[in-house]
mmCIF file of C-alpha atoms in Angstrom:
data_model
loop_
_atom_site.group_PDB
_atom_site.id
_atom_site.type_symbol
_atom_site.label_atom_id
_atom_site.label_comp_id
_atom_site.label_asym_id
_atom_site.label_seq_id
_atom_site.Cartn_x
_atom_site.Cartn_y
_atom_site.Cartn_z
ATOM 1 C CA UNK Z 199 103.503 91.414 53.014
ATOM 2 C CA UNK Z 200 99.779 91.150 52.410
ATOM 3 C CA UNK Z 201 97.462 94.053 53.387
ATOM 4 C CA UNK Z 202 95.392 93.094 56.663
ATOM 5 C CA UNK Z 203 91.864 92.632 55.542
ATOM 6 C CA UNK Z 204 89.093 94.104 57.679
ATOM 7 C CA UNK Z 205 85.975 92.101 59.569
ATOM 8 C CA UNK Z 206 82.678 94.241 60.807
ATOM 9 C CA UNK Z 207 81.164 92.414 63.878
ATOM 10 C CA UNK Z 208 77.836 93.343 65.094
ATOM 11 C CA UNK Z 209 77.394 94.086 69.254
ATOM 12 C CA UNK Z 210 77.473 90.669 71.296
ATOM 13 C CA UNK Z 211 78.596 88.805 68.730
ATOM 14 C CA UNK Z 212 81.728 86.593 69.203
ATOM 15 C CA UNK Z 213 85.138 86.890 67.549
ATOM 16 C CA UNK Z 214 86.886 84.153 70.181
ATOM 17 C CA UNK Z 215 86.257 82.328 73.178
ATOM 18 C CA UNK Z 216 88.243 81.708 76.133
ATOM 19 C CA UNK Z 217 90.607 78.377 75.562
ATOM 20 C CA UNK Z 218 90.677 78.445 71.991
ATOM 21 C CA UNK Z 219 93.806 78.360 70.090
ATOM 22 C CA UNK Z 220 95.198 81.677 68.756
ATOM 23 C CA UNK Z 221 95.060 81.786 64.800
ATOM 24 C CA UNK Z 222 94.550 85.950 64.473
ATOM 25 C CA UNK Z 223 95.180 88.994 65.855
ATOM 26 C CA UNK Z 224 92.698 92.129 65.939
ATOM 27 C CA UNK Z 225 93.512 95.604 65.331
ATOM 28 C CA UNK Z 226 89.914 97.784 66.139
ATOM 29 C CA UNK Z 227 89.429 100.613 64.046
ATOM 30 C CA UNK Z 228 85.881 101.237 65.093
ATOM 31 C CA UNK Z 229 83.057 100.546 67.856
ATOM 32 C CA UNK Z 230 84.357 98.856 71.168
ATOM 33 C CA UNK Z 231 85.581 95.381 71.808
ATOM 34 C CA UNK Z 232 85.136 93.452 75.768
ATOM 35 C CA UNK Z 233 87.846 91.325 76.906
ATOM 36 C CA UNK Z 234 85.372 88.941 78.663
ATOM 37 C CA UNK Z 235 86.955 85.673 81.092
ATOM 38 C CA UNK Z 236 84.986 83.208 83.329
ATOM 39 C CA UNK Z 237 85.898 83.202 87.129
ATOM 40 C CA UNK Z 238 84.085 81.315 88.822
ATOM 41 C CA UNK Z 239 81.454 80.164 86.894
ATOM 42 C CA UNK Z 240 80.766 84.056 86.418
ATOM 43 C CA UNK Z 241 81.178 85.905 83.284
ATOM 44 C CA UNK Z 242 83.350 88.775 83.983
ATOM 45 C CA UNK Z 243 84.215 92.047 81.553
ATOM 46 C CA UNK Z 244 87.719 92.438 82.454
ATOM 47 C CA UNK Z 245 88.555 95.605 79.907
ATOM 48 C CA UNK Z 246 86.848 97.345 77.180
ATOM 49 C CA UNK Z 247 88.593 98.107 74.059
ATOM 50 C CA UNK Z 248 88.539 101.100 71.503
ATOM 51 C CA UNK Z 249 89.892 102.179 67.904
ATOM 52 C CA UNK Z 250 93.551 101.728 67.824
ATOM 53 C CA UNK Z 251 93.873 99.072 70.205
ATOM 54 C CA UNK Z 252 95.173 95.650 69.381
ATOM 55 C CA UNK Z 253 94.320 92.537 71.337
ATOM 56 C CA UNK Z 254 94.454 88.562 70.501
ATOM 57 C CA UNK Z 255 98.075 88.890 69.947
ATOM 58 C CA UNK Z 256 99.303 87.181 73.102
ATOM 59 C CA UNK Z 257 98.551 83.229 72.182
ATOM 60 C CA UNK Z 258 99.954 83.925 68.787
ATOM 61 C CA UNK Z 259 103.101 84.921 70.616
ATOM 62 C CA UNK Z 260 103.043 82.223 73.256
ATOM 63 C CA UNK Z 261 101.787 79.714 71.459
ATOM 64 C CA UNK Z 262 99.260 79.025 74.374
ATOM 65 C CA UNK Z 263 95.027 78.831 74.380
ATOM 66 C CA UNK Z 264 93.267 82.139 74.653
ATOM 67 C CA UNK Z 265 93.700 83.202 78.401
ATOM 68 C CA UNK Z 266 90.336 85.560 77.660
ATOM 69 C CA UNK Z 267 87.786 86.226 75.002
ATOM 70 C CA UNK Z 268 86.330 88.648 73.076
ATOM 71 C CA UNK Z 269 82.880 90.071 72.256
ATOM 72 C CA UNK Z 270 81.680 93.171 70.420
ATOM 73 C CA UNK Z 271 80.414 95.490 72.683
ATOM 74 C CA UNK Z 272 78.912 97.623 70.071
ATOM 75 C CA UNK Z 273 78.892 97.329 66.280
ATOM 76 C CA UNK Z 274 82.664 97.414 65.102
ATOM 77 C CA UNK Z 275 85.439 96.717 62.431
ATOM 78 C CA UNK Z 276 88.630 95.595 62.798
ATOM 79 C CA UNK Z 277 92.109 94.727 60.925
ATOM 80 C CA UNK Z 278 92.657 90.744 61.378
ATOM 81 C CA UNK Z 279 96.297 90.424 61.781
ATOM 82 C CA UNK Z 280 97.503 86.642 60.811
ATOM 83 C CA UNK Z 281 99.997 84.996 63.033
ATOM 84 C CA UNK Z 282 102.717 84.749 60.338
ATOM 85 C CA UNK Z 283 102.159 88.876 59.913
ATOM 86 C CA UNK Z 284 102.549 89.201 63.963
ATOM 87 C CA UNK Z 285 105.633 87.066 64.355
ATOM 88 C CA UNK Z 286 107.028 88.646 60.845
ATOM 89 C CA UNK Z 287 106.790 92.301 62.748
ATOM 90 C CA UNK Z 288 108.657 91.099 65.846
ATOM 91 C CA UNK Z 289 111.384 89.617 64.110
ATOM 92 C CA UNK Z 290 112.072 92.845 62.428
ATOM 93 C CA UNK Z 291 113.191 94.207 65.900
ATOM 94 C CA UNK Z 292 115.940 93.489 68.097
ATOM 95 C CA UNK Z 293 116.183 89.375 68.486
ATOM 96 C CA UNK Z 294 116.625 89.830 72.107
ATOM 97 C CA UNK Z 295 113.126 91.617 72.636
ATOM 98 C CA UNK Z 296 111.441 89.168 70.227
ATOM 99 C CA UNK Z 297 113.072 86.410 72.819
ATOM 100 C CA UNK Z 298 111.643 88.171 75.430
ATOM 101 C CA UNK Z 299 108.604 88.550 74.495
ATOM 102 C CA UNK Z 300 107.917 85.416 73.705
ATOM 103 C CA UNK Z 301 109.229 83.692 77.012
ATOM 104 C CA UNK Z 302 107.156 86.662 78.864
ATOM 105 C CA UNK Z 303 103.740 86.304 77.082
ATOM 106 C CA UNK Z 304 104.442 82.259 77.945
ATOM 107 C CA UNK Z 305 105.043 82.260 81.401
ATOM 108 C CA UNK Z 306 102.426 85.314 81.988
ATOM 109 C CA UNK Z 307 99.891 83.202 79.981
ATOM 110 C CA UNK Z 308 100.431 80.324 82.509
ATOM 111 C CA UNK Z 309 100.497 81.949 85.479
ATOM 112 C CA UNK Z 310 97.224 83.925 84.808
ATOM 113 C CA UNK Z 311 95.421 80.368 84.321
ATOM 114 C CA UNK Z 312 97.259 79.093 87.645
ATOM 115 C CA UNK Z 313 95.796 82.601 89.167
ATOM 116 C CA UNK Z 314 91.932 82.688 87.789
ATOM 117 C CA UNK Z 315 92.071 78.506 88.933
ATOM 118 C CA UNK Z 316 92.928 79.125 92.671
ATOM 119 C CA UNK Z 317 92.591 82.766 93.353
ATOM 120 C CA UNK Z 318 90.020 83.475 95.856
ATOM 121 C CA UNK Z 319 87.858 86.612 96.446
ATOM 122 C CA UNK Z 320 90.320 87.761 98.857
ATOM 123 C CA UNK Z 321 91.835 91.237 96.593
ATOM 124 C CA UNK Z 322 95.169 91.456 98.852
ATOM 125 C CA UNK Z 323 96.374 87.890 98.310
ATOM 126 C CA UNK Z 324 95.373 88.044 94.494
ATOM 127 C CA UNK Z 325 97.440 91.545 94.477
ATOM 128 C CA UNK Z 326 100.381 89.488 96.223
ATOM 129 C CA UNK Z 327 100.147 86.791 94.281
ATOM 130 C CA UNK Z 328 100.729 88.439 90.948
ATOM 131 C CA UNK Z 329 103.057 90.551 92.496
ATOM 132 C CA UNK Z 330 105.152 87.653 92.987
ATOM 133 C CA UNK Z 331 104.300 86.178 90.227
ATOM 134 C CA UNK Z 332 105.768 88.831 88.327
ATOM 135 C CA UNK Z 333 109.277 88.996 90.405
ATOM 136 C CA UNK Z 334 109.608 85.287 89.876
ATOM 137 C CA UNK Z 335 108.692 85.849 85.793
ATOM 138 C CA UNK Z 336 111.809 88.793 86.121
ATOM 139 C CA UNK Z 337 114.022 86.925 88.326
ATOM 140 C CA UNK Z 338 114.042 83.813 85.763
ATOM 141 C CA UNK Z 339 114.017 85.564 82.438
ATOM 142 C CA UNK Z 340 116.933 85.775 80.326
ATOM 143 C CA UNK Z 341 119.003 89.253 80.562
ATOM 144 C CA UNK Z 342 119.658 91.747 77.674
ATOM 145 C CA UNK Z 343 120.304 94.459 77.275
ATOM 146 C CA UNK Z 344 116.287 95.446 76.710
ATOM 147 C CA UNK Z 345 115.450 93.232 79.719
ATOM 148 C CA UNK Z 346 113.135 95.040 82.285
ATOM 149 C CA UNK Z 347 115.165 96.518 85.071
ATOM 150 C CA UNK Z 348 112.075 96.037 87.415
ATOM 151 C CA UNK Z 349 108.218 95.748 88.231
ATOM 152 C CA UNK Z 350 106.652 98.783 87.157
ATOM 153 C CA UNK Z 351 103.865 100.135 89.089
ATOM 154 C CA UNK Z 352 102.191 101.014 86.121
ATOM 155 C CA UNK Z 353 102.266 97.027 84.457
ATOM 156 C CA UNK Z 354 101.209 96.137 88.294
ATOM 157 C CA UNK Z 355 98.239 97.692 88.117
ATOM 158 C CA UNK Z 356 96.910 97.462 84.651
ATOM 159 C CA UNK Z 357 97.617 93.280 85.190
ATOM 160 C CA UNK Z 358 95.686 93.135 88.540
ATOM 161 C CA UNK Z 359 92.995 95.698 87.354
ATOM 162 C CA UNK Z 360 92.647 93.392 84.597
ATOM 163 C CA UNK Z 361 91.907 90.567 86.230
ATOM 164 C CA UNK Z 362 90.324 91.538 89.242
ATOM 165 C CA UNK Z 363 88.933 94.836 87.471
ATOM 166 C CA UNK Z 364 89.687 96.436 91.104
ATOM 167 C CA UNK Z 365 89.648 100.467 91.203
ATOM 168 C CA UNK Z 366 92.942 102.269 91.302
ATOM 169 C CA UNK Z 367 92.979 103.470 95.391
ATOM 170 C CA UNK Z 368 92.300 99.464 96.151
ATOM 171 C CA UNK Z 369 95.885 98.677 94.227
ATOM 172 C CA UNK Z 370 97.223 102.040 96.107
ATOM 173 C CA UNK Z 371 96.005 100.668 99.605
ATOM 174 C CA UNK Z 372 97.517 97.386 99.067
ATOM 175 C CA UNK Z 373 101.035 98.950 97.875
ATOM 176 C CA UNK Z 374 100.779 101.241 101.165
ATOM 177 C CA UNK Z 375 99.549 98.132 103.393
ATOM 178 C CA UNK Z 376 102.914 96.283 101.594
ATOM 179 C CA UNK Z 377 105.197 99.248 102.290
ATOM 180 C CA UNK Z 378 104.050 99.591 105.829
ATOM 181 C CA UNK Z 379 104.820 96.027 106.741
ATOM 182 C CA UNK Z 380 107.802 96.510 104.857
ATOM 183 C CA UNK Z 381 107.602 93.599 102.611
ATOM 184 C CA UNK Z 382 108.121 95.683 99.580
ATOM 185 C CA UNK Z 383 109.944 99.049 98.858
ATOM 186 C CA UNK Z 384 109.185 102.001 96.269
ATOM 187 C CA UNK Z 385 111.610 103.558 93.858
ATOM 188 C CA UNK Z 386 110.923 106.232 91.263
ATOM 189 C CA UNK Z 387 113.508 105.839 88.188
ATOM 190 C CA UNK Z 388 112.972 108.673 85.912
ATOM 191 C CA UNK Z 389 108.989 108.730 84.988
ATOM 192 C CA UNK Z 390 108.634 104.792 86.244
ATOM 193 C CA UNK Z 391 108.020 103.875 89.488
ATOM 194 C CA UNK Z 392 109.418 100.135 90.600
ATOM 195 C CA UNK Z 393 108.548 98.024 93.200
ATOM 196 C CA UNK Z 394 111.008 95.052 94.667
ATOM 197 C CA UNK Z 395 109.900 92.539 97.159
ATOM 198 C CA UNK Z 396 112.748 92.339 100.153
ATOM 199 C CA UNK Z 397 111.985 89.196 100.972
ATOM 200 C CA UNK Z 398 110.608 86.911 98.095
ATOM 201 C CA UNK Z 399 111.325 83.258 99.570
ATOM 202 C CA UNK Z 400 108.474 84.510 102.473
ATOM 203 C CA UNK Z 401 106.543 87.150 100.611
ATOM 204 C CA UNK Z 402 103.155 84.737 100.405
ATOM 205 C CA UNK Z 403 103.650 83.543 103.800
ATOM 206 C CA UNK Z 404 103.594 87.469 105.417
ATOM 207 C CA UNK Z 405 100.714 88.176 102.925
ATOM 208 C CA UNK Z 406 98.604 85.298 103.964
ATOM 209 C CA UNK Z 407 99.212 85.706 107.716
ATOM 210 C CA UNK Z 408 98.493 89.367 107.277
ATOM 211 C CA UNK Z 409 95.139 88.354 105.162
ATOM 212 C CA UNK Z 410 92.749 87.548 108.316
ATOM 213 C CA UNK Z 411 93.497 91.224 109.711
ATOM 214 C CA UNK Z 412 92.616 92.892 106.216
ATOM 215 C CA UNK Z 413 90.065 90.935 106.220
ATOM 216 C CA UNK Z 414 88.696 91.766 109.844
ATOM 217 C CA UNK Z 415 89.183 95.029 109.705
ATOM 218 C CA UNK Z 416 86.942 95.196 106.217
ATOM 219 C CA UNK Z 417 84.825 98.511 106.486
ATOM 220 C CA UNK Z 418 86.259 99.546 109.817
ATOM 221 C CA UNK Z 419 89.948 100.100 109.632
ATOM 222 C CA UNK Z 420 92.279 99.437 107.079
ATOM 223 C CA UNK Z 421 96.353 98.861 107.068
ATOM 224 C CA UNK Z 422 96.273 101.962 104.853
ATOM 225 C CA UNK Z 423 95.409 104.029 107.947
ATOM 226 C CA UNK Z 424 98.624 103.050 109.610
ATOM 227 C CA UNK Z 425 101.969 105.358 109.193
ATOM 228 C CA UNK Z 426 105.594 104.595 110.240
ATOM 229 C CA UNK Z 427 108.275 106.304 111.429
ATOM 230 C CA UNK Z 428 109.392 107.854 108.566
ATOM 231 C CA UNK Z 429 105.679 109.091 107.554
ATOM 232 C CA UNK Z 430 105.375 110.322 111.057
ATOM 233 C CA UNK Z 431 108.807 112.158 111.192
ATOM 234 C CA UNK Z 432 107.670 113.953 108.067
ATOM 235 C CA UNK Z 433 103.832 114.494 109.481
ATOM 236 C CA UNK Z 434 105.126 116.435 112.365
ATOM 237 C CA UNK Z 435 108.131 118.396 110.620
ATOM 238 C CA UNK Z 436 110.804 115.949 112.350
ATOM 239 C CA UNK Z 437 113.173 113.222 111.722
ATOM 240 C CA UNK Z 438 113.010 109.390 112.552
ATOM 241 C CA UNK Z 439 115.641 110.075 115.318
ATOM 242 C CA UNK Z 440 114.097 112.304 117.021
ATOM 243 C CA UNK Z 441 110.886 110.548 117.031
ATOM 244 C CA UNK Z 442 112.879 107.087 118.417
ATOM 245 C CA UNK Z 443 114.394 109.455 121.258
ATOM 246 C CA UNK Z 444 110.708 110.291 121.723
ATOM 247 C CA UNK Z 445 109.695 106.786 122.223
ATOM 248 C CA UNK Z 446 113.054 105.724 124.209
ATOM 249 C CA UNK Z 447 112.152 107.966 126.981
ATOM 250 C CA UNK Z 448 108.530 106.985 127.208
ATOM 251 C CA UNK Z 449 107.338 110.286 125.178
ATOM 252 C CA UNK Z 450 104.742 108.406 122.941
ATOM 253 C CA UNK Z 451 101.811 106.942 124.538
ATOM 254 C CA UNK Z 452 101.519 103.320 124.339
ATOM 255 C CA UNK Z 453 98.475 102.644 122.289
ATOM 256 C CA UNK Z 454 99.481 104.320 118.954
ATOM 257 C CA UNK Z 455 102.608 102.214 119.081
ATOM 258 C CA UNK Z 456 101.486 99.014 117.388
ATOM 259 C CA UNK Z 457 103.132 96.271 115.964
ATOM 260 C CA UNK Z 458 101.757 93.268 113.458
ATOM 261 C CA UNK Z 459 102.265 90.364 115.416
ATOM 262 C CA UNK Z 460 102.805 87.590 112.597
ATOM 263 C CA UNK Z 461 105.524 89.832 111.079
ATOM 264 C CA UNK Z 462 106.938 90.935 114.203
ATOM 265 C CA UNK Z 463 107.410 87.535 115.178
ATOM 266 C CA UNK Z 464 109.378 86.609 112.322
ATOM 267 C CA UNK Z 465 111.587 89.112 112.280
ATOM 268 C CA UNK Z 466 112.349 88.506 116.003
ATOM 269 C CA UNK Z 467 113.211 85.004 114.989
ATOM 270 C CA UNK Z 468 115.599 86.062 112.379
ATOM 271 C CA UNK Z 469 117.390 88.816 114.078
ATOM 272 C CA UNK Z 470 117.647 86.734 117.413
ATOM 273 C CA UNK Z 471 116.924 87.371 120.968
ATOM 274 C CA UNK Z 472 120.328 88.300 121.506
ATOM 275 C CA UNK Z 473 119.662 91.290 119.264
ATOM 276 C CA UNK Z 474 117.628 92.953 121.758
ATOM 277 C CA UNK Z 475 119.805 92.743 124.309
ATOM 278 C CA UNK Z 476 123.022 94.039 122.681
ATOM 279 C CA UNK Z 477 123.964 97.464 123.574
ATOM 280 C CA UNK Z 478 123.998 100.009 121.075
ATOM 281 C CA UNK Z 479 127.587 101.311 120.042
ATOM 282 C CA UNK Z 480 128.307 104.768 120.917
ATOM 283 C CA UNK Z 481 127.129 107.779 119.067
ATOM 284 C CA UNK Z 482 128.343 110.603 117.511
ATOM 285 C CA UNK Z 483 127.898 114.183 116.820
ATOM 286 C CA UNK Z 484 127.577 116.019 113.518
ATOM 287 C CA UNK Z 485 131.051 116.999 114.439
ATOM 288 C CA UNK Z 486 132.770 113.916 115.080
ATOM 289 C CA UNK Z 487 131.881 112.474 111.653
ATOM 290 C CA UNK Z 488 135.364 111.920 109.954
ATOM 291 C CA UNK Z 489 134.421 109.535 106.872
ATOM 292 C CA UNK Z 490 132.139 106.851 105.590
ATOM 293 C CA UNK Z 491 132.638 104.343 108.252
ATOM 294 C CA UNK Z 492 131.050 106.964 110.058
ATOM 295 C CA UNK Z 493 127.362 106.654 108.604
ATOM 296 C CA UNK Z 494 126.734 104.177 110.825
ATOM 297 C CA UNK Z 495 125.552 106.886 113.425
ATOM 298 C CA UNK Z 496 123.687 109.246 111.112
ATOM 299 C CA UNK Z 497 119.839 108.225 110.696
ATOM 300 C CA UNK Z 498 118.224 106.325 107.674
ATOM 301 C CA UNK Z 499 116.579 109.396 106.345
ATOM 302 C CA UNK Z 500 119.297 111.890 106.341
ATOM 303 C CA UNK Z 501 121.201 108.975 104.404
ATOM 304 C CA UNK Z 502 118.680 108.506 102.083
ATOM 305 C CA UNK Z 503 118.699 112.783 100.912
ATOM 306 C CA UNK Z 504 122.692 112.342 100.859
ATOM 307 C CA UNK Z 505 122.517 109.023 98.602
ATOM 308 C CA UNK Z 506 120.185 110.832 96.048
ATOM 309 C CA UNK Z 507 122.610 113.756 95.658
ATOM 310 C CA UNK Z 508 125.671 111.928 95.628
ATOM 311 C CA UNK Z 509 124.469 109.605 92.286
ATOM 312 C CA UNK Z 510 125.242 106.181 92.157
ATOM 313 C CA UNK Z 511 128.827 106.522 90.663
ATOM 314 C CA UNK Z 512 129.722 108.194 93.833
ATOM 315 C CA UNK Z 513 127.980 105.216 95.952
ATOM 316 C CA UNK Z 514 130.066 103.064 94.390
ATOM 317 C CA UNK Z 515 133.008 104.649 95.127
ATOM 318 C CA UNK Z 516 132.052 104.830 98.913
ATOM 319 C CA UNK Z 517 130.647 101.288 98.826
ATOM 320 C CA UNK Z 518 134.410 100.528 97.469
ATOM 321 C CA UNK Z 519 136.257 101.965 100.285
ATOM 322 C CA UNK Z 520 133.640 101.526 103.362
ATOM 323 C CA UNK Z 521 134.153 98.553 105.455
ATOM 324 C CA UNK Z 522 131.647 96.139 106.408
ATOM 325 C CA UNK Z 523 129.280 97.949 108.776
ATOM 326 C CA UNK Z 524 129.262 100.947 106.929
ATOM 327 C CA UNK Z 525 128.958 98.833 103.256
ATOM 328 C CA UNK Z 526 125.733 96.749 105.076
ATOM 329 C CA UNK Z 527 124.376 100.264 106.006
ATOM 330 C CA UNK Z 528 124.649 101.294 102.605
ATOM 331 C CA UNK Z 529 122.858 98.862 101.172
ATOM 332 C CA UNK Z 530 120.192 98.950 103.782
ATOM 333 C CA UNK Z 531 119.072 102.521 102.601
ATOM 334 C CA UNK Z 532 119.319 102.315 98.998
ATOM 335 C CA UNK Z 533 116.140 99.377 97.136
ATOM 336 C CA UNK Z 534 117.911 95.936 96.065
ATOM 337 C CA UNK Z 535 117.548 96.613 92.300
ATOM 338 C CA UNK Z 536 120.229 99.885 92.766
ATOM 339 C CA UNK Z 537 122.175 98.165 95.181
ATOM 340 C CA UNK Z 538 122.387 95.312 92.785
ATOM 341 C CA UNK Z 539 123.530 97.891 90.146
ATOM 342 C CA UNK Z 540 126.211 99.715 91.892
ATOM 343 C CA UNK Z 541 127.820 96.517 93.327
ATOM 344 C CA UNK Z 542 127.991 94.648 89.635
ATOM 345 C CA UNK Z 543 129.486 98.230 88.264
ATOM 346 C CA UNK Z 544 131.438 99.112 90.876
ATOM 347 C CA UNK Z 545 135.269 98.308 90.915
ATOM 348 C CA UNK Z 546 137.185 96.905 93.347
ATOM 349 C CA UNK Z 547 139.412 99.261 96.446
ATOM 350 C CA UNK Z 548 142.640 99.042 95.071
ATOM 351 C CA UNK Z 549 141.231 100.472 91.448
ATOM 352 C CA UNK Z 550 139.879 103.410 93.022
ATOM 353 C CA UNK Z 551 141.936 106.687 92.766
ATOM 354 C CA UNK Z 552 142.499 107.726 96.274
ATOM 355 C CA UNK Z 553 142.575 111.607 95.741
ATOM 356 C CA UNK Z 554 138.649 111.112 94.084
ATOM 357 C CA UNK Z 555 138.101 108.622 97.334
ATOM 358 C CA UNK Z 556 138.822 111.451 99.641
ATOM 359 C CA UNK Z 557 137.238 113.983 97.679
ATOM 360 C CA UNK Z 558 133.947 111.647 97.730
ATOM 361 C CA UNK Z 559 134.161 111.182 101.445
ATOM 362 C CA UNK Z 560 134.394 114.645 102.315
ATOM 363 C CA UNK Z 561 131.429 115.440 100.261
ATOM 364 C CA UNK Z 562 129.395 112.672 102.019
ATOM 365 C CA UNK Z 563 130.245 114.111 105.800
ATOM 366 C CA UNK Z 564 129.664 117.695 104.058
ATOM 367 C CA UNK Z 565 125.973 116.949 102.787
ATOM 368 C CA UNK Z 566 125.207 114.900 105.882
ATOM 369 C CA UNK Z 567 126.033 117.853 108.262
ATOM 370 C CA UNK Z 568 124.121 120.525 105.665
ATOM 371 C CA UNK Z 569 121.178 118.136 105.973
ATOM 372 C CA UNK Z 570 121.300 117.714 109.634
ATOM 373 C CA UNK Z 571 121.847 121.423 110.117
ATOM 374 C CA UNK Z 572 119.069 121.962 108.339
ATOM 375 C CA UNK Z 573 116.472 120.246 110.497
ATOM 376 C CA UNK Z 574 117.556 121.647 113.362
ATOM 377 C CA UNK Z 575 117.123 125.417 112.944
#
C-alpha cells in the first residue's frame, strides 16, 4: 500500500470547493482546517478542524459531490489519502459495516443537500427535520449485526451543530420542547443516550404547527420553561398520582394547567370523544395487587423504577404471560426501540416455565409495593 504523501497549504487557501467530486481524502497533521458551506448565498464556517482529524472522506465513500468545502484556516499540512487507499481500509473490516457505511454516507449526503436547499432560519423545524431525517435513514437501512440500535443524542447534535452551528442548550431546549409535547422519548443505554420519535408518520406536521408558538414566544417564553407531570411530581417530592388526584378535585389552579392546542387536538381526534366519557375501571390498593394483569392500576412512574430493576429478560417473561391490557400497559412505559427488543426475543406463553412465571410475578407486585411504600412514609 503506498505511503500517504503530505501537502502544506497556506491560511485561506483552498483544498476543495463545495460540489466538486471527491478524488482525496485529508488527514491534518498540523495548523487548522474550516469546513466552509454556502446557505443562502452566505458563506458559513460550519466546523473547524485540528491535527488528527480526517475530513473529505464522505464523497469518496458515497460516491456523491462534496456536500461542504474546505479552506486553511491557518498555515497547515496534511496526509492526502487517495480514494482507492480509503475504500482499501474499509474493506479490511467487517463487510456489513463497509455496507453500511456506504448506504449511510449516501443517503446522509442527500438529505443534507435536500436540508441546506429548503431549510429555513427557523432552528426548531431544521432540528426536526434532521431528526427525522435520521429515523427515516435508520428505519430503511439494512440490519446487521453492527447496525445502529438508535439515534444517538450525541450524532444528533454534532449533525445539527454542524449545519446550523447552533450552541449546545439550543439542541437541549429543542429535545426538552420535543419531550414535553411528547413527540419524542429519551433513553440512556449504557454511556449513549437515544432518542425515538413516537409518532413518525406526523412528527413534521406537530413540529410545524408547534413552530408559530416557538416562534412567538422568541425572547419571552420558551417551551423549555414548561414541565409535566412527571417533572412536577418529582419537583415537589410526589408522584404523578397524587398530583392527578390534585387536579381531579380542583386542587391546582387553572392557569398553570395548559395544554398545546394543535397537539391536543390531535390526540383528541385519535383517542375519540368517547374516550372522555368512559368511566375509569375500578382501582386498587397496594394490597389487592395479585399479578401482572394487575399493573394496570399502579401509576406510570412507579412502573417505570420496577421495569428498570426487573431487566428486560424478566419483561419478557411478564409481557409473555400478561394479557392484553396489561401487555399494552407494558409497552406504554418502556421507549419503542426496547419494546421492539423484548417482543422479537421474547418467546411465546406456552414456552415459558411456569414455576420462573410465578416467581417473576411475585417479584413485580413485591417491587411495586416496596416502591409505593416508599413514597408514602
Amino acid at each position: 500500500m503506498p505511503k500517504p504523501q503530505a501537502k502544506t497549504f497556506l491560511k485561506g487557501e483552498v483544498l476543495f470547493k463545495e460540489g466538486d467530486k471527491g478524488q482525496v481524502a485529508y488527514m491534518i497533521q498540523s495548523g487548522t482546517i474550516n469546513i466552509v458551506k454556502n446557505i443562502k448565498g452566505k458563506r458559513q464556517i460550519l466546523a473547524t478542524l485540528g491535527p488528527g482529524e480526517i475530513f473529505g472522506e464522505m464523497a469518496i465513500i458515497s460516491r456523491s459531490a462534496r456536500v461542504a468545502g474546505a479552506e486553511a484556516a491557518s498555515e497547515c499540512t496534511v496526509l492526502v489519502l487517495t480514494a482507492r487507499l480509503i475504500l482499501m481500509l474499509l474493506k479490511k473490516s467487517h463487510p456489513t459495516v463497509f455496507h453500511l457505511t456506504r448506504v449511510l454516507a449516501s443517503r446522509l449526503a442527500s438529505a443534507d443537500r435536500a436540508i441546506s436547499e429548503s431549510r429555513s432560519d427557523n432552528s426548531w423545524l431544521t432540528f426536526c427535520r434532521i431528526l427525522h431525517m435520521k429515523h427515516r435513514i435508520l428505519q430503511t437501512m439494512p440490519r446487521g449485526e453492527d447496525s445502529p440500535i438508535g439515534i444517538t443524542l450525541e450524532d444528533l447534535s454534532r449533525d445539527f451543530s454542524a449545519i446550523t452551528n447552533a450552541p449546545q442548550h439550543e439542541i437541549n431546549r429543542h429535545i426538552k420542547s420535543a419531550i414535553g409535547f411528547n413527540m419524542i422519548t429519551v433513553n440512556k443505554i449504557g454511556a449513549q443516550t437515544y432518542l425515538s420519535i413516537i409518532n413518525p408518520d406526523d412528527f413534521l406536521i406537530i413540529a410545524e404547527n408547534l413552530s408559530g408558538d416557538i416562534n412567538k414566544f422568541s425572547g419571552k417564553v420558551f417551551l423549555s420553561d414548561f414541565m409535566d407531570i412527571f417533572d412536577f411530581s418529582n419537583l415537589v417530592d410526589s408522584n404523578p398520582e397524587m398530583i392527578y388526584k390534585k387536579i381531579g378535585v380542583g386542587e391546582f389552579p387553572e392557569d398553570i394547567c395548559v395544554l398545546h392546542k394543535e397537539s391536543t387536538s390531535k390526540w383528541v381526534e385519535k383517542k375519540g370523544e368517547q374516550f372522555f366519557r368512559e368511566v375509569k375501571r375500578k382501582r386498587k390498593s397496594i394490597e389487592e395487587l395479585e399479578g401482572v394483569e394487575d399493573i394496570i392500576f399502579v401509576d406510570i412512574g412507579t412502573l417505570k423504577q420496577v421495569f428498570r430493576q426487573l431487566g428486560y429478560y424478566k419483561l419478557g417473561i411478564l409481557i409473555a404471560i400478561a394479557g392484553d391490557d396489561a401487555k399494552k400497559r407494558i409497552l406504554s412505559v418502556i421507549s419503542s426501540k426496547i419494546a421492539a427488543a423484548i417482543t422479537r426475543d421474547s418467546r411465546s406463553s406456552d414456552a415459558i416455565d411456569q414455576s420462573e412465571a410465578d416467581d417473576v410475578e411475585e417479584e413485580l407486585i413485591d417491587l411495586i409495593r416496596e416502591i409505593k411504600s416508599s413514597k408514602t412514609e
